[in-house]
């Protein structure tokens, strides 16, 4: 079993989702009419605001809860969230930046070999599940890290977890399992 | 049966089956009264024939509960479970017969269903979904050629929803369903395509094709039905049956595009160049890469090439500039149409799969000429260098194509597209380093979130200003938005008017969309009070007398408990006890009461001898109730409480309904302890009713 230390795998973080609260009621109509990059959806009851600098999209609810998606790193997510709060502050709301939490991190990684999914599922029976009728990838849930890894037969994998550290550990954990079931070229 | 007398220690015990008692002959103390016997009784009929007394009871417990007394009730706690199972069985049989599953499969499915119900996995899920998932589980374990799509067809439910339920059940029941093998579906689809006598041969050929596909890595990650369709189509053609793509897709249930794609992928494998006879005889050793991997590799190679070419370009800057302009103008016109040409041949209505290949090669011939013309402008040396590199670096299996000309043409095509529009390749590479840094760094950022203040460093004020529109813009936007959302605003207004009208009329009914479970926080000074208030709000089950439960738990309310104990005997005068009971349907009580009264006698000996166990039962019972009780386990009711409570029981059972309610509640309370005696049950509160019988 090759140790994963020798291999330099590029783990590319593609999406970071975070939430925070402004601790004050927000008037969605005002935001919807005064902001530049905003979409107001009264049927659902939220405002979508898109920032350019850290490229993020935020869903703003009138209760003051905000979900930020689209950042590429945890710091960026925080910066974007703070920017957003500042923007709302300028619109005249008594905004406070509290309870910021990164909720989900999505990363992709590419293995230099292909993977035999059926063998992989057989070896890791209840943790891995593969249903070709539904989805082309086998999904592997790591309970203690609370992460999910989706393994494709081409060797690409996508990892989702609560923070970047867990994502990295998940890749490390799954690498030897994937290496076992790799497809060696004849 | 040698027992010892408890009083004198003598072992001579006389058991009298007629009276049903066991007596010690030494001291005369009665050790057992009302002995329960388990014997078969025989009765003589008029013809002198003896027959056994009893009824036959069905094994799965779907029969009605035994009738006791006058038996005028029907709804019991246990019956609900039996009803669920009965209902499930019926539905399984319905659905299973539509799928033509045999009895063994249906029984297995019912077993799965029983397991599911016992694990409470049916909660929050539609019964039909659960049934379908159980059936599909059986199909998978038995290896029948049923697809999840068939089930969703029958039920008219989204296949992914069924799939979700199925995956969850499989995980919870720890059942490892073997992976779907496309070979399973071949006989079924072949039969539906009506090959007549040759069905078997065609199936065999299709199976061989499938095996080949598996080795060529076409089957991982793909729907098995798509592969089957492709294999069957080719097999049919090989045996000279005309089956159009449309016919095949109607049987196999995939999209036409998918089928074509599978066919083209198969073409790219070396097997496709074999003739029919060769295929039947020979099996090629070489395995191929999966097509998506191949596509990915292609992309990567293109990118690599581009980079190299960009470097080269910088060297030959001067010469190439002039040539580039000419080429650009020419190719901008031709290359895009050429690309369209290739894809057009895919989309063309075509029965013959082979003609697709010919179409491709035909287009490429035309393309060759264009390429050659363009190549003249470029430096020959430059091109030959690139070609060499191309040949050396990683060979791919494009041998399926009859024309090997495309291979050298592609690099010619590549540099030109690079000239026309360089793709952002370096960007992604550059970022990975910084991102890796991000990952390895600790991500503990100090937060001032506790105070709620906003940390303003790093925020560009000016930029933020841009995000807010000025007044004129606001007005314009307001108008636009109002116009856009006119309908919605109108609806809101009407709704408000309606509510206002109803309010005036006094017929205003609060109809919130979601029953909001907003509760005020419970303000109580003692734990006991808190429990009471919480119990009032949160009604968990209608079959439990919360007052009595509270008695068991409330610590500092010894006085109130004795008071309630006193209430019990005094309320026999006909006082409606509903105020205390809060929420108990009378019907069930009435039903329970009568048989409870009959049981009263039996239970008394149990009760009297187990005051201790009752305490532990109370302690055990409370956690299973899942109520938020204070950790300081409240002490059991003081000893004097049971006797006064009990004595009222047997005395009152001849009196009207209200009295019976009392017994019922006392019987319940005692039954709680009896249940715990026998052994805790995961049903928790529901088991109370079971024990009454």
Coordinates of C-alpha atoms in Angstrom, one line a residue, chain A:
Chain A
X1 CA 0.0 0.0 0.0
X2 CA 1.6 3.2 -1.1
X3 CA 1.7 5.9 1.6
X4 CA -0.2 8.9 0.6
X5 CA 2.6 11.2 1.7
X6 CA 4.6 10.6 -1.4
X7 CA 1.8 11.5 -3.7
X8 CA 1.1 15.2 -4.3
X9 CA -2.6 15.3 -5.0
X10 CA -4.2 18.6 -6.0
X11 CA -7.2 19.1 -3.8
X12 CA -9.1 22.0 -5.3
X13 CA -11.7 23.6 -3.1
X14 CA -14.5 24.7 -5.3
X15 CA -17.2 25.9 -3.0
X16 CA -17.5 27.0 0.6
X17 CA -20.9 27.5 2.2
X18 CA -21.3 29.6 5.4
X19 CA -24.0 31.1 7.5
X20 CA -24.2 34.1 9.8
X21 CA -26.7 36.2 11.6
X22 CA -27.3 39.9 11.7
X23 CA -29.3 39.9 14.9
X24 CA -31.8 42.3 13.5
X25 CA -34.8 42.2 11.3
X26 CA -34.1 43.1 7.7
X27 CA -36.6 44.7 5.4
X28 CA -36.3 42.7 2.3
X29 CA -38.1 45.2 0.1
X30 CA -35.6 48.0 1.0
X31 CA -32.7 45.7 0.2
X32 CA -34.3 44.5 -3.0
X33 CA -34.8 48.1 -4.2
X34 CA -31.7 49.7 -3.1
X35 CA -29.0 47.1 -3.8
X36 CA -27.3 46.8 -7.2
X37 CA -26.8 43.1 -7.6
X38 CA -29.9 41.8 -5.8
X39 CA -32.9 39.7 -6.8
X40 CA -35.9 39.8 -4.5
X41 CA -38.1 36.8 -4.4
X42 CA -41.2 37.6 -2.4
X43 CA -42.8 34.2 -3.0
X44 CA -40.1 32.5 -1.2
X45 CA -39.3 35.4 1.1
X46 CA -35.6 36.0 0.5
X47 CA -33.2 38.2 -1.4
X48 CA -30.3 37.0 -3.4
X49 CA -27.3 39.3 -3.4
X50 CA -24.3 38.7 -5.4
X51 CA -20.9 40.1 -4.7
X52 CA -18.2 40.4 -7.2
X53 CA -14.9 40.7 -5.3
X54 CA -15.0 37.5 -3.4
X55 CA -17.4 35.9 -5.9
X56 CA -20.2 34.9 -3.6
X57 CA -23.9 34.7 -3.6
X58 CA -25.8 35.3 -0.4
X59 CA -29.4 34.4 0.5
X60 CA -30.8 36.9 2.9
X61 CA -33.9 36.3 5.0
X62 CA -35.9 38.9 6.8
X63 CA -35.1 37.2 10.2
X64 CA -31.5 38.3 9.7
X65 CA -30.1 34.9 8.8
X66 CA -27.8 34.8 5.8
X67 CA -26.3 32.0 3.8
X68 CA -23.2 32.7 1.7
X69 CA -22.2 30.3 -1.1
X70 CA -19.6 30.3 -3.8
X71 CA -16.5 31.2 -2.0
X72 CA -13.3 29.3 -2.7
X73 CA -11.7 29.3 0.7
X74 CA -12.7 29.7 4.3
X75 CA -11.0 33.1 4.6
X76 CA -12.7 34.3 1.5
X77 CA -16.0 33.2 2.9
X78 CA -15.5 35.2 6.0
X79 CA -14.4 38.2 4.1
X80 CA -17.3 38.0 1.8
X81 CA -19.7 37.7 4.7
X82 CA -18.2 40.7 6.4
X83 CA -18.5 42.7 3.2
X84 CA -22.1 41.8 2.9
X85 CA -22.8 42.8 6.5
X86 CA -21.1 46.1 5.9
X87 CA -23.2 46.6 2.8
X88 CA -26.4 46.0 4.8
X89 CA -25.1 48.3 7.5
X90 CA -24.8 51.1 4.9
X91 CA -28.3 50.6 3.8
X92 CA -29.3 51.6 7.3
X93 CA -29.9 48.4 9.2
X94 CA -28.4 47.9 12.7
X95 CA -26.4 44.9 11.6
X96 CA -24.2 42.9 13.9
X97 CA -21.9 40.2 12.6
X98 CA -22.5 37.2 14.8
X99 CA -22.4 33.4 14.7
X100 CA -20.4 33.1 11.6
X101 CA -19.9 29.4 10.7
X102 CA -18.6 27.5 7.7
X103 CA -21.2 24.9 7.1
X104 CA -20.0 23.0 4.0
X105 CA -16.9 22.7 1.9
X106 CA -16.8 21.1 -1.5
X107 CA -13.6 20.0 -3.1
X108 CA -12.6 18.0 -6.1
X109 CA -9.5 15.8 -6.6
X110 CA -8.2 13.8 -9.4
X111 CA -6.5 10.4 -8.9
X112 CA -3.8 9.4 -11.4
X113 CA -5.5 6.1 -12.0
X114 CA -9.0 4.8 -12.7
X115 CA -11.0 2.9 -10.2
X116 CA -13.0 -0.3 -10.3
X117 CA -16.2 0.9 -8.6
X118 CA -17.8 -2.5 -8.1
X119 CA -14.8 -3.9 -6.4
X120 CA -14.5 -0.7 -4.3
X121 CA -18.1 -1.1 -3.2
X122 CA -17.7 -4.7 -2.3
X123 CA -14.6 -4.1 -0.2
X124 CA -16.2 -1.3 1.8
X125 CA -19.6 -2.8 2.2
X126 CA -21.9 -0.7 4.2
X127 CA -19.9 2.5 4.2
X128 CA -19.8 2.7 0.4
X129 CA -22.9 2.5 -1.8
X130 CA -23.1 2.3 -5.6
X131 CA -26.3 2.4 -7.6
X132 CA -25.6 2.8 -11.3
X133 CA -29.3 3.2 -12.0
X134 CA -29.3 6.3 -10.0
X135 CA -25.9 8.0 -10.0
X136 CA -22.7 7.1 -11.9
X137 CA -20.5 7.5 -8.8
X138 CA -20.1 5.4 -5.7
X139 CA -20.6 7.4 -2.5
X140 CA -18.5 6.8 0.6
X141 CA -19.6 8.3 3.9
X142 CA -17.0 8.8 6.6
X143 CA -18.9 9.1 9.8
X144 CA -16.3 10.5 12.2
X145 CA -15.3 13.2 9.8
X146 CA -18.9 13.8 8.7
X147 CA -17.7 13.9 5.1
X148 CA -18.9 12.2 2.0
X149 CA -16.7 11.2 -0.9
X150 CA -18.1 10.5 -4.3
X151 CA -15.9 8.3 -6.4
X152 CA -16.1 8.2 -10.2
X153 CA -14.7 5.5 -12.3
X154 CA -12.4 7.9 -14.1
X155 CA -10.5 8.5 -10.9
X156 CA -12.0 11.9 -10.1
X157 CA -13.5 12.3 -6.7
X158 CA -15.5 15.0 -5.1
X159 CA -15.4 15.5 -1.3
X160 CA -17.8 17.4 0.8
X161 CA -17.3 18.1 4.5
X162 CA -17.8 20.6 7.3
X163 CA -14.4 22.3 6.9
X164 CA -11.3 22.2 4.8
X165 CA -9.4 20.1 7.3
X166 CA -11.9 17.3 7.3
X167 CA -11.9 17.3 3.5
X168 CA -8.1 16.9 3.4
X169 CA -8.3 14.1 6.0
X170 CA -11.0 12.4 4.0
X171 CA -8.9 12.3 0.9
X172 CA -6.0 10.9 2.9
X173 CA -8.2 8.3 4.4
X174 CA -9.7 7.2 1.1
X175 CA -6.6 7.2 -0.9
X176 CA -5.4 3.7 0.2
X177 CA -8.8 2.2 -0.4
X178 CA -8.9 3.6 -3.9
X179 CA -5.4 2.6 -4.6
X180 CA -6.4 -1.0 -3.8
X181 CA -9.1 -1.0 -6.4
X182 CA -7.2 0.9 -9.1
X183 CA -7.4 -0.3 -12.7
X184 CA -3.9 -1.1 -13.9
X185 CA -3.4 -0.7 -17.6
X186 CA -2.7 -4.0 -19.3

